[in-house]
CSV table of C-alpha atoms and ligand atoms in Angstrom, one decimal:
chain,number,residue,atom,x,y,z
C,10,MET,CA,-0.2,0.3,0.1
C,11,SER,CA,1.4,3.4,-0.9
C,12,ALA,CA,2.0,6.3,1.5
C,13,PRO,CA,-1.3,8.5,1.4
C,14,LYS,CA,-0.3,11.9,-0.1
C,15,TYR,CA,0.0,15.1,1.7
C,16,PRO,CA,-3.3,16.7,2.3
C,17,ALA,CA,-2.5,19.8,0.7
C,18,ARG,CA,-6.0,21.2,-1.0
C,19,GLN,CA,-7.4,19.9,2.5
C,20,HIS,CA,-5.0,22.6,4.0
C,21,TRP,CA,-6.1,24.9,1.5
C,22,ALA,CA,-9.5,24.7,2.2
C,23,LYS,CA,-8.9,25.7,5.7
C,24,VAL,CA,-6.7,28.1,4.7
C,25,ALA,CA,-9.3,29.8,2.3
C,26,LYS,CA,-12.4,29.6,5.1
C,27,ASN,CA,-9.8,31.4,7.4
C,28,LEU,CA,-9.7,34.5,4.8
C,29,GLY,CA,-13.2,34.8,4.2
C,30,LEU,CA,-12.6,36.3,0.9
C,31,SER,CA,-14.7,35.3,-2.2
C,32,GLU,CA,-12.1,36.1,-5.1
C,33,GLY,CA,-8.2,37.3,-5.1
C,34,LEU,CA,-5.3,34.7,-5.8
C,35,VAL,CA,-3.5,33.3,-3.3
C,36,TYR,CA,0.6,33.0,-3.9
C,37,LEU,CA,3.4,31.2,-1.4
C,38,LYS,CA,7.5,30.9,-2.7
C,39,GLY,CA,8.9,27.7,-1.7
C,40,ASP,CA,12.5,28.2,0.1
C,41,VAL,CA,15.5,28.6,-2.7
C,42,LEU,CA,18.5,26.4,-2.5
C,43,LYS,CA,21.5,28.4,-0.9
C,44,GLU,CA,25.4,27.6,-0.8
C,45,ARG,CA,28.0,27.6,2.1
C,46,HIS,CA,29.5,30.9,1.8
C,47,ASP,CA,31.4,31.9,-0.9
C,48,THR,CA,31.3,28.3,-2.2
C,49,ASP,CA,29.4,25.8,-4.7
C,50,VAL,CA,28.7,23.7,-1.7
C,51,GLU,CA,24.9,22.8,-0.9
C,52,LEU,CA,23.3,23.9,2.4
C,53,THR,CA,20.7,21.0,3.7
C,54,PHE,CA,17.4,21.9,2.1
C,55,ARG,CA,14.7,21.9,4.3
C,56,GLN,CA,11.4,23.5,2.7
C,57,GLU,CA,9.8,26.8,4.1
C,58,SER,CA,7.3,25.3,6.2
C,59,ASN,CA,3.9,27.4,5.5
C,60,PHE,CA,4.9,26.3,2.1
C,61,TYR,CA,5.3,22.9,3.1
C,62,TYR,CA,1.5,23.1,4.7
C,63,LEU,CA,0.0,24.0,1.3
C,64,THR,CA,2.0,21.4,-0.7
C,65,GLY,CA,3.5,18.6,1.1
C,66,PHE,CA,6.2,19.6,-1.7
C,67,ALA,CA,10.0,19.2,-0.2
C,68,GLU,CA,11.4,20.6,-3.4
C,69,HIS,CA,13.7,24.0,-3.7
C,70,ASP,CA,12.5,27.0,-5.6
C,71,ALA,CA,9.0,26.0,-6.1
C,72,HIS,CA,5.8,28.2,-6.2
C,73,VAL,CA,2.2,27.7,-5.3
C,74,LEU,CA,-0.8,29.9,-6.2
C,75,PHE,CA,-4.7,29.1,-5.0
C,76,ASP,CA,-7.6,30.4,-6.9
C,77,LEU,CA,-10.3,31.7,-4.5
C,78,LYS,CA,-13.0,32.1,-6.9
C,79,THR,CA,-12.6,28.8,-8.4
C,80,GLY,CA,-10.7,26.9,-5.3
C,81,LYS,CA,-8.5,25.7,-7.6
C,82,MET,CA,-4.4,25.0,-6.4
C,83,THR,CA,-1.4,25.4,-8.8
C,84,LEU,CA,1.9,23.8,-8.1
C,85,LEU,CA,4.8,25.2,-9.8
C,86,PRO,CA,7.9,23.0,-9.3
C,87,HIS,CA,11.5,24.2,-10.8
C,88,ARG,CA,12.4,22.4,-13.8
C,89,LEU,CA,16.1,21.4,-13.8
C,90,ALA,CA,18.1,23.1,-16.3
C,91,GLU,CA,19.3,20.7,-19.3
C,92,ASP,CA,22.9,20.9,-18.7
C,93,HIS,CA,22.2,19.9,-14.9
C,94,ILE,CA,20.8,16.6,-15.5
C,95,VAL,CA,24.0,15.0,-15.7
C,96,TRP,CA,25.2,16.1,-11.9
C,97,MET,CA,21.4,15.7,-10.3
C,98,GLY,CA,19.8,12.7,-12.4
C,99,MET,CA,16.6,12.7,-14.6
C,100,PRO,CA,14.0,14.9,-12.9
C,101,PRO,CA,10.3,13.8,-12.9
C,102,THR,CA,7.9,14.8,-15.4
C,103,LEU,CA,5.3,17.3,-14.6
C,104,ALA,CA,2.7,14.1,-15.1
C,105,GLN,CA,4.6,12.1,-12.6
C,106,LEU,CA,4.5,15.3,-10.2
C,107,GLN,CA,1.1,15.5,-10.6
C,108,ALA,CA,0.4,11.9,-9.9
C,109,GLU,CA,2.4,12.3,-6.7
C,110,PHE,CA,0.9,15.4,-5.2
C,111,ASP,CA,-2.5,16.3,-4.1
C,112,THR,CA,-2.9,19.7,-6.7
C,113,ASP,CA,-5.3,20.6,-8.9
C,114,ASN,CA,-3.1,22.2,-11.3
C,115,ILE,CA,0.7,21.8,-12.1
C,116,THR,CA,3.3,23.6,-14.5
C,117,TRP,CA,6.5,24.7,-14.4
C,118,SER,CA,8.0,27.8,-12.3
C,119,ALA,CA,9.3,29.3,-15.0
C,120,ASP,CA,5.5,30.0,-16.1
C,121,LEU,CA,4.4,31.8,-12.5
C,122,VAL,CA,3.9,35.2,-13.8
C,123,LYS,CA,1.8,34.4,-16.6
C,124,ALA,CA,-0.1,32.2,-14.3
C,125,ILE,CA,-0.9,34.7,-12.3
C,126,GLN,CA,-1.8,37.0,-15.0
C,127,GLU,CA,-4.3,34.5,-16.7
C,128,SER,CA,-6.0,33.7,-13.7
C,129,GLY,CA,-7.3,37.2,-14.3
C,130,ALA,CA,-7.5,38.0,-10.4
C,131,SER,CA,-7.0,41.9,-9.4
C,132,THR,CA,-5.3,41.1,-5.5
C,133,LEU,CA,-2.7,38.8,-5.0
C,134,TYR,CA,-2.3,37.6,-1.2
C,135,VAL,CA,1.3,37.2,0.1
C,136,LEU,CA,3.1,36.5,3.3
C,137,SER,CA,5.8,38.6,2.6
C,138,THR,CA,5.9,41.5,-0.4
C,139,LYS,CA,9.6,40.0,-0.5
C,140,ASP,CA,8.0,37.1,-2.4
C,141,VAL,CA,5.9,39.0,-5.0
C,142,PRO,CA,8.0,38.2,-8.5
C,143,GLU,CA,8.8,40.8,-11.2
C,144,GLY,CA,6.4,42.0,-13.7
C,145,LEU,CA,3.3,42.4,-12.5
C,146,ALA,CA,1.9,46.0,-12.7
C,147,GLY,CA,-1.5,46.6,-12.1
C,148,LEU,CA,-2.0,44.3,-9.3
C,149,THR,CA,-3.0,45.0,-6.0
C,150,ILE,CA,-0.8,43.3,-3.8
C,151,ASN,CA,-2.1,42.4,-0.1
C,152,ASP,CA,0.5,41.0,2.8
C,153,GLU,CA,-1.6,41.9,5.9
C,154,LEU,CA,-4.3,38.6,6.0
C,155,LEU,CA,-2.6,35.6,4.9
C,156,LYS,CA,-0.3,35.0,7.4
C,157,ASP,CA,-3.0,34.8,10.1
C,158,ALA,CA,-5.2,33.0,8.3
C,159,VAL,CA,-2.2,30.2,7.7
C,160,HIS,CA,-1.3,30.1,11.2
C,161,THR,CA,-5.0,29.9,12.4
C,162,ALA,CA,-5.1,26.4,10.3
C,163,ARG,CA,-1.8,25.0,11.2
C,164,MET,CA,-3.0,24.9,15.0
C,165,TYR,CA,-5.3,22.6,14.2
C,166,LYS,CA,-3.8,19.3,13.2
C,167,SER,CA,-5.6,17.5,10.4
C,168,GLU,CA,-5.6,13.7,11.0
C,169,TYR,CA,-2.5,13.1,8.0
C,170,GLU,CA,-0.4,15.5,10.4
C,171,ILE,CA,-1.5,13.5,14.0
C,172,GLU,CA,-0.4,10.4,12.0
C,173,ALA,CA,2.8,11.7,10.8
C,174,MET,CA,3.6,13.1,14.3
C,175,ARG,CA,3.2,9.8,15.4
C,176,ARG,CA,5.6,8.1,13.2
C,177,ILE,CA,8.3,10.6,13.8
C,178,ASN,CA,7.6,10.3,18.1
C,179,HIS,CA,7.5,6.8,17.8
C,180,ILE,CA,11.1,6.8,16.0
C,181,SER,CA,12.6,9.5,18.2
C,182,SER,CA,11.2,7.8,21.3
C,183,ASN,CA,13.0,4.5,20.4
C,184,ALA,CA,16.0,6.1,19.5
C,185,HIS,CA,16.0,7.6,23.1
C,186,VAL,CA,15.6,4.1,24.5
C,187,ALA,CA,18.7,3.0,22.3
C,188,LEU,CA,20.7,5.7,23.7
C,189,MET,CA,19.8,4.5,27.6
C,190,LYS,CA,21.0,1.2,26.7
C,191,ALA,CA,24.1,2.9,25.2
C,192,ALA,CA,24.6,5.0,28.3
C,193,LYS,CA,26.6,3.0,30.6
C,194,LYS,CA,29.5,2.3,27.6
C,195,SER,CA,29.9,5.4,26.1
C,196,ALA,CA,32.5,8.0,27.0
C,197,THR,CA,31.1,11.5,26.0
C,198,GLU,CA,28.3,13.5,25.1
C,199,THR,CA,29.3,13.1,21.7
C,200,GLU,CA,28.9,10.0,21.5
C,201,LEU,CA,25.2,9.9,22.6
C,202,ASP,CA,24.5,12.9,20.0
C,203,ALA,CA,25.7,11.0,17.0
C,204,LEU,CA,24.0,7.7,18.2
C,205,PHE,CA,20.5,9.7,18.5
C,206,ARG,CA,20.8,10.9,15.2
C,207,TYR,CA,22.1,7.6,13.7
C,208,GLU,CA,19.1,6.0,15.3
C,209,THR,CA,16.9,8.4,13.7
C,210,GLY,CA,18.0,8.7,10.4
C,211,ARG,CA,18.4,4.7,9.7
C,212,PHE,CA,14.5,4.6,10.1
C,213,GLY,CA,14.3,7.8,7.3
C,214,ALA,CA,14.5,10.7,9.5
C,215,SER,CA,17.4,12.2,8.4
C,216,ALA,CA,17.0,15.5,9.6
C,217,GLN,CA,16.9,16.7,13.5
C,218,ALA,CA,13.8,19.4,14.2
C,219,TYR,CA,16.6,21.1,16.6
C,220,ASN,CA,20.4,20.6,17.4
C,221,PRO,CA,20.2,17.6,20.1
C,222,ILE,CA,20.7,18.0,23.8
C,223,VAL,CA,23.2,15.9,25.8
C,224,GLY,CA,23.9,17.2,28.9
C,225,VAL,CA,25.3,15.1,32.2
C,226,GLY,CA,25.8,16.6,35.6
C,227,SER,CA,25.6,20.3,35.7
C,228,ASN,CA,25.3,20.9,31.9
C,229,ALA,CA,21.7,19.2,32.3
C,230,ALA,CA,21.2,22.9,33.9
C,231,THR,CA,22.1,24.9,30.8
C,232,LEU,CA,18.3,25.1,29.2
C,233,HIS,CA,19.8,24.9,26.0
C,234,TYR,CA,22.9,23.4,26.2
C,235,GLN,CA,24.5,22.8,22.6
C,236,ARG,CA,28.4,21.6,22.9
C,237,ASN,CA,27.5,18.3,23.7
C,238,SER,CA,30.9,17.7,24.0
C,239,ALA,CA,32.4,16.8,27.9
C,240,PRO,CA,33.4,13.1,28.5
C,241,PHE,CA,32.1,11.1,31.5
C,242,ASN,CA,34.9,10.7,33.1
C,243,ASN,CA,34.3,9.6,36.8
C,244,ASN,CA,30.5,11.0,36.6
C,245,TYR,CA,28.9,7.7,36.0
C,246,ASP,CA,26.7,8.4,39.3
C,247,GLN,CA,25.1,11.4,37.6
C,248,LEU,CA,22.6,12.2,35.1
C,249,CYS,CA,22.4,12.8,31.4
C,250,LEU,CA,19.7,14.8,30.0
C,251,VAL,CA,18.8,14.1,26.4
C,252,ASP,CA,16.4,16.6,24.7
C,253,ALA,CA,16.2,15.3,21.1
C,254,GLY,CA,13.7,15.1,18.0
C,255,ALA,CA,14.3,14.1,14.7
C,256,GLU,CA,12.2,15.3,12.0
C,257,LEU,CA,10.6,13.3,9.5
C,258,GLY,CA,8.5,14.5,6.2
C,259,CYS,CA,9.0,18.3,7.6
C,260,TYR,CA,6.9,17.4,11.3
C,261,ALA,CA,8.8,17.9,14.4
C,262,SER,CA,9.4,15.2,17.4
C,263,ASP,CA,10.8,16.7,21.0
C,264,ILE,CA,11.0,14.9,23.7
C,265,THR,CA,13.1,14.9,27.0
C,266,ARG,CA,14.4,12.2,29.2
C,267,THR,CA,16.9,12.1,31.9
C,268,PHE,CA,18.4,8.8,32.8
C,269,PRO,CA,21.7,8.1,35.3
C,270,LEU,CA,24.7,7.4,33.4
C,271,ASN,CA,25.1,4.0,35.6
C,272,GLY,CA,21.7,3.0,35.3
C,273,LYS,CA,20.2,3.1,38.7
C,274,TYR,CA,18.7,6.6,40.0
C,275,SER,CA,19.8,6.9,43.7
C,276,GLY,CA,20.0,9.9,46.3
C,277,ASP,CA,19.3,13.3,45.5
C,278,ALA,CA,18.8,12.8,41.7
C,279,LYS,CA,16.2,10.4,42.4
C,280,THR,CA,14.5,12.7,44.5
C,281,ILE,CA,14.4,15.6,41.8
C,282,TYR,CA,13.3,12.8,39.4
C,283,GLU,CA,10.4,11.7,41.1
C,284,ILE,CA,9.6,15.5,41.5
C,285,VAL,CA,9.6,16.2,38.0
C,286,LEU,CA,8.1,13.1,37.0
C,287,GLN,CA,5.0,14.2,39.4
C,288,MET,CA,5.1,17.4,37.7
C,289,GLN,CA,4.5,15.9,34.4
C,290,ASN,CA,2.2,13.3,35.7
C,291,ALA,CA,-0.3,15.9,37.2
C,292,VAL,CA,-0.3,18.1,34.5
C,293,LEU,CA,-1.2,15.4,31.9
C,294,ALA,CA,-3.7,13.9,33.7
C,295,ALA,CA,-5.3,17.7,33.8
C,296,LEU,CA,-5.0,18.2,30.2
C,297,LYS,CA,-8.4,19.0,27.9
C,298,PRO,CA,-10.2,20.8,25.8
C,299,GLY,CA,-10.7,24.8,28.2
C,300,VAL,CA,-7.8,24.2,29.9
C,301,GLN,CA,-5.9,27.6,30.2
C,302,TRP,CA,-2.1,27.0,29.5
C,303,GLU,CA,-1.2,29.3,31.9
C,304,ASP,CA,-2.8,27.2,34.7
C,305,MET,CA,-0.8,24.0,33.8
C,306,HIS,CA,2.1,25.8,34.2
C,307,ARG,CA,1.2,27.2,37.4
C,308,LEU,CA,0.4,23.6,38.8
C,309,ALA,CA,3.5,22.2,37.7
C,310,GLY,CA,5.1,25.1,39.7
C,311,LYS,CA,3.2,23.9,42.7
C,312,ILE,CA,4.3,20.6,42.4
C,313,ALA,CA,7.8,21.9,42.2
C,314,VAL,CA,7.6,23.7,45.3
C,315,GLU,CA,5.9,21.1,47.4
C,316,GLY,CA,8.6,18.1,46.4
C,317,LEU,CA,11.4,20.4,47.3
C,318,GLN,CA,9.8,21.5,50.5
C,319,LYS,CA,9.6,18.1,51.3
C,320,ALA,CA,13.3,17.3,50.5
C,321,GLY,CA,14.4,19.9,52.6
C,322,VAL,CA,15.5,22.5,50.1
C,323,LEU,CA,12.8,25.0,50.5
C,324,LYS,CA,12.1,25.4,54.4
C,325,SER,CA,9.1,23.6,56.5
C,326,GLU,CA,8.0,26.6,58.1
C,327,PHE,CA,6.6,28.6,55.2
C,328,SER,CA,3.5,28.4,53.3
C,329,VAL,CA,3.5,26.5,49.8
C,330,GLU,CA,1.2,29.5,48.8
C,331,GLU,CA,3.7,31.6,50.7
C,332,MET,CA,6.6,31.0,48.4
C,333,LEU,CA,4.5,30.7,44.7
C,334,ALA,CA,3.3,34.2,45.7
C,335,LYS,CA,6.8,35.1,45.4
C,336,HIS,CA,7.4,33.1,42.4
C,337,VAL,CA,9.8,30.7,44.3
C,338,ASP,CA,9.0,27.8,41.6
C,339,GLY,CA,10.7,30.3,39.0
C,340,VAL,CA,14.0,29.9,40.8
C,341,PHE,CA,13.8,25.9,39.9
C,342,PHE,CA,11.4,25.8,37.1
C,343,PRO,CA,12.8,28.7,35.0
C,344,HIS,CA,11.1,28.0,31.4
C,345,GLY,CA,7.9,27.6,30.2
C,346,LEU,CA,5.7,24.6,30.4
C,347,GLY,CA,5.7,23.3,26.9
C,348,HIS,CA,4.7,25.0,23.4
C,349,MET,CA,3.0,24.1,20.3
C,350,ILE,CA,4.9,21.9,18.3
C,351,GLY,CA,3.7,20.9,14.3
C,352,LEU,CA,6.1,21.8,11.0
C,353,ASP,CA,7.9,23.3,13.5
C,354,VAL,CA,9.3,22.3,16.9
C,355,HIS,CA,7.9,25.9,18.3
C,356,ASP,CA,5.3,26.2,16.1
C,357,VAL,CA,3.2,28.7,15.1
C,358,GLY,CA,-0.2,29.7,17.6
C,359,GLY,CA,1.0,30.0,20.7
C,360,TYR,CA,-0.6,33.7,22.1
C,361,PRO,CA,-3.8,34.9,20.3
C,362,LYS,CA,-3.4,38.4,19.6
C,363,GLY,CA,-3.6,41.0,22.1
C,364,VAL,CA,-2.4,38.5,25.0
C,365,ALA,CA,0.7,39.9,26.1
C,366,ARG,CA,3.5,37.8,28.1
C,367,ILE,CA,3.1,37.3,32.0
C,368,GLN,CA,5.9,39.4,33.7
C,369,ALA,CA,6.6,36.5,36.2
C,370,PRO,CA,9.8,34.8,37.2
C,371,GLY,CA,9.2,31.7,34.8
C,372,LEU,CA,5.8,32.4,33.3
C,373,GLN,CA,7.7,35.2,31.1
C,374,TYR,CA,9.2,32.5,28.9
C,375,LEU,CA,5.7,30.3,28.4
C,376,ARG,CA,5.7,30.2,24.5
C,377,MET,CA,2.0,29.5,25.0
C,378,ARG,CA,-1.2,31.8,26.4
C,379,ARG,CA,-4.5,30.4,25.5
C,380,ALA,CA,-6.8,27.8,26.2
C,381,LEU,CA,-6.4,24.5,24.5
C,382,GLU,CA,-8.6,23.3,21.4
C,383,PRO,CA,-8.8,19.7,20.4
C,384,SER,CA,-6.2,18.9,17.7
C,385,PHE,CA,-3.5,21.5,19.2
C,386,VAL,CA,-0.4,19.2,19.9
C,387,VAL,CA,1.8,20.3,22.4
C,388,THR,CA,4.6,19.5,24.5
C,389,VAL,CA,4.6,19.2,28.1
C,390,GLU,CA,8.4,19.5,29.7
C,391,PRO,CA,8.3,20.5,33.1
C,392,GLY,CA,11.8,20.7,34.9
C,393,VAL,CA,13.8,21.2,38.0
C,394,TYR,CA,17.5,22.3,37.5
C,395,PHE,CA,19.8,24.2,39.8
C,396,VAL,CA,21.5,26.8,37.5
C,397,GLN,CA,24.5,28.8,39.3
C,398,PHE,CA,23.6,31.5,37.9
C,399,ILE,CA,20.3,32.1,38.9
C,400,LEU,CA,20.8,30.8,42.5
C,401,ASP,CA,23.5,33.3,43.1
C,402,GLU,CA,20.7,35.9,42.2
C,403,ALA,CA,18.3,34.4,44.4
C,404,LYS,CA,20.8,34.2,47.5
C,405,LYS,CA,21.0,38.4,46.8
C,406,ASP,CA,17.1,38.7,46.8
C,407,ALA,CA,16.0,38.3,50.7
C,408,GLU,CA,12.5,37.9,50.0
C,409,LEU,CA,13.5,34.7,47.7
C,410,ALA,CA,16.7,34.0,49.6
C,411,LYS,CA,14.5,33.5,53.4
C,412,PHE,CA,12.8,30.3,51.7
C,413,MET,CA,16.1,28.1,51.0
C,414,ASN,CA,18.1,26.0,53.1
C,415,TRP,CA,21.1,26.8,51.2
C,416,ASP,CA,23.3,24.4,52.5
C,417,VAL,CA,20.4,21.8,51.0
C,418,VAL,CA,20.6,23.3,47.7
C,419,GLU,CA,24.4,23.3,47.4
C,420,ARG,CA,24.2,19.8,47.8
C,421,PHE,CA,21.3,19.4,45.2
C,422,ALA,CA,23.5,21.6,43.2
C,423,LYS,CA,25.2,18.5,42.0
C,424,VAL,CA,22.1,17.1,40.6
C,425,GLY,CA,22.5,19.4,37.8
C,426,GLY,CA,18.9,19.5,36.3
C,427,VAL,CA,15.7,17.0,35.0
C,428,ARG,CA,13.5,17.8,32.4
C,429,ILE,CA,11.0,15.3,30.9
C,430,GLU,CA,9.0,16.1,28.1
C,431,ASP,CA,6.1,14.7,26.1
C,432,CYS,CA,4.2,15.5,22.6
C,433,VAL,CA,0.6,15.4,23.5
C,434,VAL,CA,-2.5,15.8,21.1
C,435,ILE,CA,-5.6,17.2,23.0
C,436,THR,CA,-8.5,15.3,22.2
C,437,GLU,CA,-12.0,16.0,22.9
C,438,ASN,CA,-11.5,14.6,26.9
C,439,GLY,CA,-7.9,14.5,27.4
C,440,ILE,CA,-4.8,13.5,25.3
C,441,ASP,CA,-3.3,11.2,22.9
C,442,ASN,CA,0.4,10.5,24.2
C,443,LEU,CA,2.5,10.4,20.8
C,444,THR,CA,5.7,9.8,22.5
C,445,ILE,CA,6.5,6.3,23.6
C,446,ALA,CA,9.7,6.6,25.4
C,447,PRO,CA,9.4,5.0,28.7
C,448,LYS,CA,9.7,7.5,31.4
C,449,GLU,CA,8.8,5.8,35.0
C,450,ILE,CA,12.1,4.9,37.0
C,451,ALA,CA,11.8,0.9,37.1
C,452,GLU,CA,11.1,1.0,33.5
C,453,ILE,CA,14.3,2.9,32.7
C,454,GLU,CA,16.2,1.0,35.0
C,455,ALA,CA,15.2,-2.1,33.7
C,456,ILE,CA,15.9,-1.2,30.6
C,457,MET,CA,19.4,-0.2,31.1
C,458,ALA,CA,19.8,-3.2,33.1
C,459,SER,CA,19.1,-5.2,30.0
C,460,ALA,CA,21.8,-3.4,27.8
Y,518,MN,MN1,10.8,21.3,23.7
């Protein structure tokens, strides 16, 4: 059975409905092929996400038109110059492309201006005026409506998109398991980074949705740690945080797991891991349509404060409410709970028009502030970290410093940080978790023991 076609026309129907116009022509420009600096070495091509959403076409230098009056789409792929065929191989014919892609019409990109003129439309709707081709005198260009219409459509994932995201989440989940199995016999963060790329690439996911983060010990407290180069040395009693997700057919996955290099959670590391797992499980259980995202962030923050108080990091004589009022949770959980994910790892649609960021520690970094709706796909990624820079600032702030048992904080600082992250679909009454990598302590320890 062949794979289902990318539902480009279904996506166009959503965009056209959002635009609500009875005529005019919509035009999007695909990304162009780029070369490294002043050389002829081609950079890895990745289609622009809005263009992919409306074509499913991953090749460079293409265009697409949609006639709002007729409801018909025209894909305009780039035809390879004849003297390039010897290097690039025989390109597909228009008939082959028409059979492969979901489009009403197809014609080469050289006919773009002609196709626009022949449509008879008087207004061209574009994402950016920079995209407009030359030689279109007399046409009104409108760049004010299209972006919202496309982004709103992209927020609600179609069935095809959800299944595409499930596939890449499963590939990335299995790669996380492979890293857990390899951890004990690996010597550096670099090895695990390379293994993740291999374990996703060999299943067809040749690109990453973002650069993997592999951080052992205190490196895990650098939220977007990118070096991935530290040797494990004597750190086998430490936790290793892996935030990595590959991309397939332009759809992203985003998964974090934190496991002990020696295969056994113990001591303070186990305490912090259990708190973060509890934060995530509580949020996952509470997610459903209508729930406000920042309330979920606050729920995670409350569990963090309760857990840290029980662990002795926060003093027992203060109430949880009192500490939350002073944003103590933001010291240990300094980033947002999660974000929309789709064609982009930090996907479109986080903030509705007119909604501002909340000016408070942690909350200010929320990438989303809206009520959840069915067919949103979001990440849930609570964490607890001991970030030296943030702790130093808190120590100077008498209002915050008084809540901490600083000797215990220093002891826990060796843990570095823990984050657990899954991608979930919001359904009519709850969630569909796309991520299948294990996260319970007993499950991870059993996997690592079997390696
Ligand atoms: Mn994420």
